[in-house]
PDB file of C-alpha atoms in Angstrom:
ATOM      1  CA  MET A   1      88.505  83.331  87.253  1.00  0.00           C
ATOM      2  CA  LYS A   2      90.289  86.663  87.571  1.00  0.00           C
ATOM      3  CA  THR A   3      93.127  87.675  90.051  1.00  0.00           C
ATOM      4  CA  VAL A   4      92.386  91.546  90.756  1.00  0.00           C
ATOM      5  CA  ALA A   5      94.688  94.393  92.265  1.00  0.00           C
ATOM      6  CA  ILE A   6      92.912  97.328  93.147  1.00  0.00           C
ATOM      7  CA  THR A   7      94.872 100.349  94.856  1.00  0.00           C
ATOM      8  CA  GLY A   8      93.222 102.200  97.442  1.00  0.00           C
ATOM      9  CA  GLY A   9      90.998  99.184  98.075  1.00  0.00           C
ATOM     10  CA  THR A  10      90.490  99.496 101.820  1.00  0.00           C
ATOM     11  CA  ARG A  11      87.437 101.982 101.439  1.00  0.00           C
ATOM     12  CA  GLY A  12      84.977 103.422  99.098  1.00  0.00           C
ATOM     13  CA  ILE A  13      84.245 102.222  95.650  1.00  0.00           C
ATOM     14  CA  GLY A  14      87.997 100.570  95.290  1.00  0.00           C
ATOM     15  CA  PHE A  15      86.569  98.492  98.824  1.00  0.00           C
ATOM     16  CA  GLY A  16      83.133  97.533  97.304  1.00  0.00           C
ATOM     17  CA  MET A  17      84.462  96.579  93.941  1.00  0.00           C
ATOM     18  CA  ALA A  18      86.909  94.357  96.235  1.00  0.00           C
ATOM     19  CA  GLN A  19      83.918  92.581  97.837  1.00  0.00           C
ATOM     20  CA  ALA A  20      81.834  92.099  94.598  1.00  0.00           C
ATOM     21  CA  LEU A  21      84.688  90.154  93.011  1.00  0.00           C
ATOM     22  CA  LEU A  22      85.303  88.408  95.858  1.00  0.00           C
ATOM     23  CA  ALA A  23      81.658  87.312  95.753  1.00  0.00           C
ATOM     24  CA  GLY A  24      82.120  86.497  92.370  1.00  0.00           C
ATOM     25  CA  GLY A  25      84.713  83.788  92.713  1.00  0.00           C
ATOM     26  CA  HIS A  26      87.389  85.885  91.829  1.00  0.00           C
ATOM     27  CA  ARG A  27      90.987  86.471  93.571  1.00  0.00           C
ATOM     28  CA  VAL A  28      91.454  89.765  94.741  1.00  0.00           C
ATOM     29  CA  ALA A  29      94.356  92.149  96.678  1.00  0.00           C
ATOM     30  CA  VAL A  30      93.841  95.678  98.098  1.00  0.00           C
ATOM     31  CA  CYS A  31      96.104  98.139  99.576  1.00  0.00           C
ATOM     32  CA  GLY A  32      96.074 101.146 101.406  1.00  0.00           C
ATOM     33  CA  THR A  33      97.524 103.280 103.995  1.00  0.00           C
ATOM     34  CA  ASP A  34      95.917 103.854 107.139  1.00  0.00           C
ATOM     35  CA  PRO A  35      97.018 101.106 109.179  1.00  0.00           C
ATOM     36  CA  GLU A  36      93.777 100.979 111.113  1.00  0.00           C
ATOM     37  CA  ARG A  37      91.459 100.740 108.095  1.00  0.00           C
ATOM     38  CA  ILE A  38      93.598  97.854 106.758  1.00  0.00           C
ATOM     39  CA  GLY A  39      93.462  96.209 109.897  1.00  0.00           C
ATOM     40  CA  LYS A  40      89.560  96.324 109.738  1.00  0.00           C
ATOM     41  CA  VAL A  41      89.406  95.269 106.057  1.00  0.00           C
ATOM     42  CA  ARG A  42      92.046  92.049 106.823  1.00  0.00           C
ATOM     43  CA  ALA A  43      89.146  91.067 109.641  1.00  0.00           C
ATOM     44  CA  GLU A  44      86.194  91.674 107.247  1.00  0.00           C
ATOM     45  CA  LEU A  45      87.581  89.978 103.996  1.00  0.00           C
ATOM     46  CA  PRO A  46      87.716  86.497 103.457  1.00  0.00           C
ATOM     47  CA  GLU A  47      91.389  84.915 104.206  1.00  0.00           C
ATOM     48  CA  ASN A  48      91.852  84.236 100.394  1.00  0.00           C
ATOM     49  CA  ALA A  49      92.296  87.954 100.264  1.00  0.00           C
ATOM     50  CA  LEU A  50      95.466  89.923 100.174  1.00  0.00           C
ATOM     51  CA  VAL A  51      95.191  93.212 102.164  1.00  0.00           C
ATOM     52  CA  HIS A  52      98.679  94.984 102.129  1.00  0.00           C
ATOM     53  CA  ALA A  53     100.216  98.522 102.781  1.00  0.00           C
ATOM     54  CA  ALA A  54     101.107 101.013 100.232  1.00  0.00           C
ATOM     55  CA  ASP A  55     101.406 104.154  99.549  1.00  0.00           C
ATOM     56  CA  VAL A  56     100.668 104.685  95.870  1.00  0.00           C
ATOM     57  CA  THR A  57     103.250 108.142  95.837  1.00  0.00           C
ATOM     58  CA  ASP A  58     106.068 106.077  96.303  1.00  0.00           C
ATOM     59  CA  ARG A  59     106.656 103.433  93.345  1.00  0.00           C
ATOM     60  CA  ALA A  60     108.658 101.077  95.709  1.00  0.00           C
ATOM     61  CA  GLN A  61     106.002 100.375  97.307  1.00  0.00           C
ATOM     62  CA  VAL A  62     103.530  99.962  94.150  1.00  0.00           C
ATOM     63  CA  GLN A  63     106.040  97.683  93.465  1.00  0.00           C
ATOM     64  CA  GLY A  64     105.975  95.704  97.009  1.00  0.00           C
ATOM     65  CA  PHE A  65     101.998  95.643  96.166  1.00  0.00           C
ATOM     66  CA  TRP A  66     102.545  94.077  93.100  1.00  0.00           C
ATOM     67  CA  ASP A  67     104.669  91.562  94.074  1.00  0.00           C
ATOM     68  CA  ALA A  68     103.210  90.554  97.147  1.00  0.00           C
ATOM     69  CA  ALA A  69      99.918  90.063  94.835  1.00  0.00           C
ATOM     70  CA  ALA A  70     101.816  88.284  92.120  1.00  0.00           C
ATOM     71  CA  GLU A  71     103.303  85.635  94.489  1.00  0.00           C
ATOM     72  CA  ARG A  72     100.325  85.555  96.197  1.00  0.00           C
ATOM     73  CA  PHE A  73      98.202  84.358  93.465  1.00  0.00           C
ATOM     74  CA  GLU A  74     100.975  83.548  90.625  1.00  0.00           C
ATOM     75  CA  GLY A  75     100.181  86.459  88.586  1.00  0.00           C
ATOM     76  CA  VAL A  76      97.614  89.437  88.599  1.00  0.00           C
ATOM     77  CA  ASP A  77      95.232  89.437  85.810  1.00  0.00           C
ATOM     78  CA  ILE A  78      93.709  92.801  85.919  1.00  0.00           C
ATOM     79  CA  TRP A  79      95.353  96.043  87.996  1.00  0.00           C
ATOM     80  CA  ILE A  80      92.902  99.104  88.911  1.00  0.00           C
ATOM     81  CA  ASN A  81      94.287 102.047  89.768  1.00  0.00           C
ATOM     82  CA  ASN A  82      91.934 103.362  92.001  1.00  0.00           C
ATOM     83  CA  ALA A  83      93.372 105.326  95.072  1.00  0.00           C
ATOM     84  CA  GLY A  84      92.450 108.830  94.900  1.00  0.00           C
ATOM     85  CA  VAL A  85      92.046 111.880  97.051  1.00  0.00           C
ATOM     86  CA  SER A  86      90.418 115.520  96.938  1.00  0.00           C
ATOM     87  CA  HIS A  87      90.771 118.518  98.674  1.00  0.00           C
ATOM     88  CA  PRO A  88      88.964 121.129 100.731  1.00  0.00           C
ATOM     89  CA  ARG A  89      86.597 122.970  98.612  1.00  0.00           C
ATOM     90  CA  THR A  90      88.148 126.202  97.932  1.00  0.00           C
ATOM     91  CA  PRO A  91      89.998 127.935  95.145  1.00  0.00           C
ATOM     92  CA  MET A  92      92.903 126.428  94.078  1.00  0.00           C
ATOM     93  CA  TRP A  93      95.449 129.402  95.187  1.00  0.00           C
ATOM     94  CA  GLU A  94      94.295 129.211  98.769  1.00  0.00           C
ATOM     95  CA  LEU A  95      95.491 125.219  99.100  1.00  0.00           C
ATOM     96  CA  THR A  96      98.689 125.216 100.685  1.00  0.00           C
ATOM     97  CA  ALA A  97     101.438 123.574  98.968  1.00  0.00           C
ATOM     98  CA  ASP A  98     101.135 120.298 100.978  1.00  0.00           C
ATOM     99  CA  GLU A  99      97.612 120.074 100.146  1.00  0.00           C
ATOM    100  CA  ALA A 100      97.870 120.501  96.403  1.00  0.00           C
ATOM    101  CA  ARG A 101     101.037 118.072  96.345  1.00  0.00           C
ATOM    102  CA  LYS A 102      98.844 115.672  98.102  1.00  0.00           C
ATOM    103  CA  VAL A 103      96.302 115.415  95.785  1.00  0.00           C
ATOM    104  CA  LEU A 104      98.575 115.634  92.406  1.00  0.00           C
ATOM    105  CA  ASN A 105     100.846 112.783  93.798  1.00  0.00           C
ATOM    106  CA  THR A 106      97.919 110.539  94.637  1.00  0.00           C
ATOM    107  CA  ASN A 107      95.587 111.182  91.907  1.00  0.00           C
ATOM    108  CA  LEU A 108      98.328 111.780  88.824  1.00  0.00           C
ATOM    109  CA  LEU A 109     101.705 110.269  89.647  1.00  0.00           C
ATOM    110  CA  GLY A 110     100.044 107.427  92.082  1.00  0.00           C
ATOM    111  CA  VAL A 111      98.591 106.369  88.866  1.00  0.00           C
ATOM    112  CA  LEU A 112     101.583 106.790  86.564  1.00  0.00           C
ATOM    113  CA  ASN A 113     103.624 104.645  89.324  1.00  0.00           C
ATOM    114  CA  GLY A 114     100.828 101.664  89.082  1.00  0.00           C
ATOM    115  CA  CYS A 115     100.980 101.812  85.241  1.00  0.00           C
ATOM    116  CA  ALA A 116     105.031 101.946  85.277  1.00  0.00           C
ATOM    117  CA  VAL A 117     104.711  98.427  87.502  1.00  0.00           C
ATOM    118  CA  ALA A 118     102.039  96.554  85.997  1.00  0.00           C
ATOM    119  CA  VAL A 119     102.726  97.254  82.239  1.00  0.00           C
ATOM    120  CA  PRO A 120     106.214  95.486  82.346  1.00  0.00           C
ATOM    121  CA  ALA A 121     104.963  93.218  84.470  1.00  0.00           C
ATOM    122  CA  MET A 122     102.019  92.326  82.436  1.00  0.00           C
ATOM    123  CA  ALA A 123     103.835  92.078  79.289  1.00  0.00           C
ATOM    124  CA  ALA A 124     106.415  89.878  80.857  1.00  0.00           C
ATOM    125  CA  ARG A 125     103.528  87.651  81.641  1.00  0.00           C
ATOM    126  CA  GLY A 126     102.074  87.794  78.161  1.00  0.00           C
ATOM    127  CA  ARG A 127      98.564  89.377  79.262  1.00  0.00           C
ATOM    128  CA  GLY A 128      96.847  91.408  81.317  1.00  0.00           C
ATOM    129  CA  HIS A 129      94.610  94.718  81.417  1.00  0.00           C
ATOM    130  CA  ILE A 130      94.858  98.119  83.897  1.00  0.00           C
ATOM    131  CA  TRP A 131      92.069 100.414  84.588  1.00  0.00           C
ATOM    132  CA  ASN A 132      92.194 103.997  85.370  1.00  0.00           C
ATOM    133  CA  MET A 133      89.546 105.600  87.289  1.00  0.00           C
ATOM    134  CA  GLU A 134      88.098 108.562  86.587  1.00  0.00           C
ATOM    135  CA  GLY A 135      86.484 111.297  87.988  1.00  0.00           C
ATOM    136  CA  LEU A 136      84.794 114.845  88.179  1.00  0.00           C
ATOM    137  CA  GLY A 137      87.045 117.053  85.424  1.00  0.00           C
ATOM    138  CA  SER A 138      87.543 114.160  83.388  1.00  0.00           C
ATOM    139  CA  ASP A 139      85.131 115.199  80.963  1.00  0.00           C
ATOM    140  CA  GLY A 140      86.683 118.716  80.984  1.00  0.00           C
ATOM    141  CA  ARG A 141      83.863 120.118  83.154  1.00  0.00           C
ATOM    142  CA  SER A 142      84.842 122.559  86.028  1.00  0.00           C
ATOM    143  CA  VAL A 143      83.424 122.808  89.287  1.00  0.00           C
ATOM    144  CA  PRO A 144      84.473 125.848  91.090  1.00  0.00           C
ATOM    145  CA  GLY A 145      86.606 125.111  94.426  1.00  0.00           C
ATOM    146  CA  LEU A 146      87.685 121.728  92.939  1.00  0.00           C
ATOM    147  CA  GLY A 147      89.909 122.663  90.324  1.00  0.00           C
ATOM    148  CA  LEU A 148      92.879 121.104  91.290  1.00  0.00           C
ATOM    149  CA  TYR A 149      91.004 117.628  91.694  1.00  0.00           C
ATOM    150  CA  GLY A 150      89.668 118.442  88.412  1.00  0.00           C
ATOM    151  CA  ALA A 151      92.852 119.009  86.670  1.00  0.00           C
ATOM    152  CA  SER A 152      94.247 115.399  88.305  1.00  0.00           C
ATOM    153  CA  LYS A 153      91.264 113.781  86.920  1.00  0.00           C
ATOM    154  CA  ARG A 154      91.638 115.313  83.363  1.00  0.00           C
ATOM    155  CA  ALA A 155      95.137 114.252  83.229  1.00  0.00           C
ATOM    156  CA  VAL A 156      94.271 110.648  84.306  1.00  0.00           C
ATOM    157  CA  THR A 157      92.373 110.487  81.190  1.00  0.00           C
ATOM    158  CA  TYR A 158      94.698 111.832  79.013  1.00  0.00           C
ATOM    159  CA  LEU A 159      97.096 109.551  80.562  1.00  0.00           C
ATOM    160  CA  THR A 160      95.267 106.226  79.944  1.00  0.00           C
ATOM    161  CA  GLU A 161      94.517 107.506  76.195  1.00  0.00           C
ATOM    162  CA  ALA A 162      97.584 107.848  75.582  1.00  0.00           C
ATOM    163  CA  LEU A 163      99.085 104.615  77.507  1.00  0.00           C
ATOM    164  CA  ALA A 164      96.354 102.792  75.334  1.00  0.00           C
ATOM    165  CA  GLU A 165      98.275 103.711  72.119  1.00  0.00           C
ATOM    166  CA  GLU A 166     102.074 103.237  73.665  1.00  0.00           C
ATOM    167  CA  SER A 167     101.532  99.891  75.714  1.00  0.00           C
ATOM    168  CA  PRO A 168     102.812  96.773  74.466  1.00  0.00           C
ATOM    169  CA  ASP A 169     100.386  94.461  72.684  1.00  0.00           C
ATOM    170  CA  GLN A 170     100.253  91.803  75.299  1.00  0.00           C
ATOM    171  CA  VAL A 171      98.773  94.708  77.820  1.00  0.00           C
ATOM    172  CA  THR A 172      95.480  96.395  77.789  1.00  0.00           C
ATOM    173  CA  VAL A 173      94.194  99.771  79.241  1.00  0.00           C
ATOM    174  CA  GLY A 174      91.291 101.324  80.171  1.00  0.00           C
ATOM    175  CA  LEU A 175      88.756 103.814  81.970  1.00  0.00           C
ATOM    176  CA  LEU A 176      86.342 103.115  84.694  1.00  0.00           C
ATOM    177  CA  SER A 177      83.764 106.281  85.235  1.00  0.00           C
ATOM    178  CA  PRO A 178      81.658 105.166  88.758  1.00  0.00           C
ATOM    179  CA  GLY A 179      80.040 108.899  88.586  1.00  0.00           C
ATOM    180  CA  MET A 180      78.676 110.113  91.772  1.00  0.00           C
ATOM    181  CA  VAL A 181      79.056 107.927  94.270  1.00  0.00           C
ATOM    182  CA  VAL A 182      78.326 108.560  98.271  1.00  0.00           C
ATOM    183  CA  THR A 183      81.925 108.203  99.842  1.00  0.00           C
ATOM    184  CA  ASP A 184      83.902 110.462 102.204  1.00  0.00           C
ATOM    185  CA  LEU A 185      85.648 112.022  98.726  1.00  0.00           C
ATOM    186  CA  LEU A 186      82.080 113.136  97.461  1.00  0.00           C
ATOM    187  CA  VAL A 187      80.674 114.633 100.630  1.00  0.00           C
ATOM    188  CA  ASP A 188      83.829 116.033 102.355  1.00  0.00           C
ATOM    189  CA  GLY A 189      85.551 119.546 102.079  1.00  0.00           C
ATOM    190  CA  TYR A 190      82.542 121.645 102.463  1.00  0.00           C
ATOM    191  CA  ARG A 191      83.060 124.703 104.611  1.00  0.00           C
ATOM    192  CA  ASP A 192      79.616 126.225 104.418  1.00  0.00           C
ATOM    193  CA  PRO A 193      76.813 123.813 105.298  1.00  0.00           C
ATOM    194  CA  ALA A 194      74.411 125.793 103.312  1.00  0.00           C
ATOM    195  CA  GLU A 195      76.740 125.008 100.423  1.00  0.00           C
ATOM    196  CA  LEU A 196      76.846 121.365 101.526  1.00  0.00           C
ATOM    197  CA  ALA A 197      72.574 121.167 101.710  1.00  0.00           C
ATOM    198  CA  LYS A 198      72.688 122.482  98.130  1.00  0.00           C
ATOM    199  CA  ALA A 199      75.063 120.424  96.808  1.00  0.00           C
ATOM    200  CA  ARG A 200      72.951 117.223  98.543  1.00  0.00           C
ATOM    201  CA  THR A 201      70.374 118.175  96.415  1.00  0.00           C
ATOM    202  CA  VAL A 202      72.051 117.390  93.154  1.00  0.00           C
ATOM    203  CA  PHE A 203      73.721 114.164  94.761  1.00  0.00           C
ATOM    204  CA  ASN A 204      69.812 112.867  95.507  1.00  0.00           C
ATOM    205  CA  ILE A 205      69.191 112.944  91.868  1.00  0.00           C
ATOM    206  CA  LEU A 206      72.560 112.080  90.227  1.00  0.00           C
ATOM    207  CA  ALA A 207      74.743 110.046  92.848  1.00  0.00           C
ATOM    208  CA  ASP A 208      74.365 106.684  93.889  1.00  0.00           C
ATOM    209  CA  ARG A 209      75.631 104.226  96.919  1.00  0.00           C
ATOM    210  CA  VAL A 210      78.716 102.051  96.465  1.00  0.00           C
ATOM    211  CA  GLU A 211      77.058  99.026  97.036  1.00  0.00           C
ATOM    212  CA  THR A 212      74.946  99.725  93.741  1.00  0.00           C
ATOM    213  CA  VAL A 213      77.800 101.132  91.513  1.00  0.00           C
ATOM    214  CA  ALA A 214      80.669  98.978  92.843  1.00  0.00           C
ATOM    215  CA  PRO A 215      79.074  95.370  91.672  1.00  0.00           C
ATOM    216  CA  TRP A 216      78.273  96.751  88.187  1.00  0.00           C
ATOM    217  CA  LEU A 217      82.139  98.220  87.926  1.00  0.00           C
ATOM    218  CA  ALA A 218      83.345  94.959  88.865  1.00  0.00           C
ATOM    219  CA  GLU A 219      81.335  92.871  86.635  1.00  0.00           C
ATOM    220  CA  ARG A 220      82.505  95.081  83.924  1.00  0.00           C
ATOM    221  CA  ALA A 221      86.194  95.552  85.120  1.00  0.00           C
ATOM    222  CA  VAL A 222      86.578  91.422  84.526  1.00  0.00           C
ATOM    223  CA  THR A 223      84.545  91.238  81.211  1.00  0.00           C
ATOM    224  CA  ARG A 224      85.712  94.535  79.227  1.00  0.00           C
ATOM    225  CA  THR A 225      88.946  94.115  78.936  1.00  0.00           C
ATOM    226  CA  ARG A 226      89.818  95.952  75.458  1.00  0.00           C
ATOM    227  CA  ASN A 227      92.306  98.256  74.491  1.00  0.00           C
ATOM    228  CA  GLY A 228      91.145 101.716  74.514  1.00  0.00           C
ATOM    229  CA  ALA A 229      87.605 100.549  76.877  1.00  0.00           C
ATOM    230  CA  HIS A 230      85.633 103.163  78.613  1.00  0.00           C
ATOM    231  CA  VAL A 231      83.346 101.848  81.185  1.00  0.00           C
ATOM    232  CA  GLN A 232      80.460 104.458  82.253  1.00  0.00           C
ATOM    233  CA  TRP A 233      78.086 104.034  84.899  1.00  0.00           C
ATOM    234  CA  LEU A 234      76.678 108.065  84.857  1.00  0.00           C
ATOM    235  CA  THR A 235      75.822 108.224  81.030  1.00  0.00           C
ATOM    236  CA  THR A 236      74.578 111.514  79.529  1.00  0.00           C
ATOM    237  CA  GLY A 237      71.539 109.460  78.850  1.00  0.00           C
ATOM    238  CA  LYS A 238      71.052 108.405  82.475  1.00  0.00           C
ATOM    239  CA  VAL A 239      71.698 111.762  83.695  1.00  0.00           C
ATOM    240  CA  LEU A 240      68.879 113.627  81.795  1.00  0.00           C
ATOM    241  CA  ARG A 241      66.238 110.776  82.785  1.00  0.00           C
ATOM    242  CA  ARG A 242      67.188 111.394  86.355  1.00  0.00           C
ATOM    243  CA  PHE A 243      66.304 115.155  86.397  1.00  0.00           C
ATOM    244  CA  ALA A 244      63.543 114.307  84.373  1.00  0.00           C
ATOM    245  CA  ALA A 245      62.016 111.679  87.317  1.00  0.00           C
ATOM    246  CA  ALA A 246      63.516 113.872  89.927  1.00  0.00           C
ATOM    247  CA  PRO A 247      60.257 115.683  90.596  1.00  0.00           C
ATOM    248  CA  PHE A 248      58.200 112.788  90.936  1.00  0.00           C
ATOM    249  CA  HIS A 249      60.945 110.063  92.364  1.00  0.00           C
ATOM    250  CA  LYS A 250      62.245 111.302  95.496  1.00  0.00           C
ATOM    251  CA  ARG A 251      65.462 110.112  96.502  1.00  0.00           C
ATOM    252  CA  ASP A 252      67.519 110.288  99.956  1.00  0.00           C
ATOM    253  CA  LEU A 253      70.988 108.856  99.871  1.00  0.00           C
ATOM    254  CA  PHE A 254      71.793 110.606 103.114  1.00  0.00           C
ATOM    255  CA  ALA A 255      68.979 108.806 105.231  1.00  0.00           C
ATOM    256  CA  ASP A 256      71.339 107.155 107.641  1.00  0.00           C
TER     257      ASP A 256
END
């Protein structure tokens, strides 16, 4: 049984992983920023889960989340930097300063804050693993209108690979890659309904629902904790097989 802390764990893939880990008998702590959502998650998760309010862009709040989880469960074995936000699909120069700052502060500074809190605490405890969450852009692929988001995720991959070389021997670091998951992060931000409809065609081939991907990631998050680990759901081989099967196997992930 492991103790797992997940930033941004009150919604989306983070919440799905939390549910899967709890179902597997693990101890789980999650944090988020939306008071209404936090209250709803507290009611949905069992009493042995910790649900905490924390903004990952503020290192003091991240430290508070760590302290609460460590006190509740007598330490944290696995820390997952999952919190992330996107922006409207538009050329990056059209984003406001606040929109740009929010993406970079959450997706990059938030990961750095999580690592800065977890690494020394895990080293002092003598063990621990950190997962950082990849996303669009991590592999260097660019998508028009999502340049800033992609840049933030590309930076997270570089940061993680560097941290795997810098971290103390007691602390291991790796990357989780969920691929395309049907969450608000995937479908929000489209200003043109025709563009969204076109994108959904691709999503129906390559994307998956949270309940499909989250348990798969959760199981590997607690079993593949070697330094430099890279866990990928949507591999190149899977992409090729899905496109090949698309004419014969129709999927509609948005039917509901």
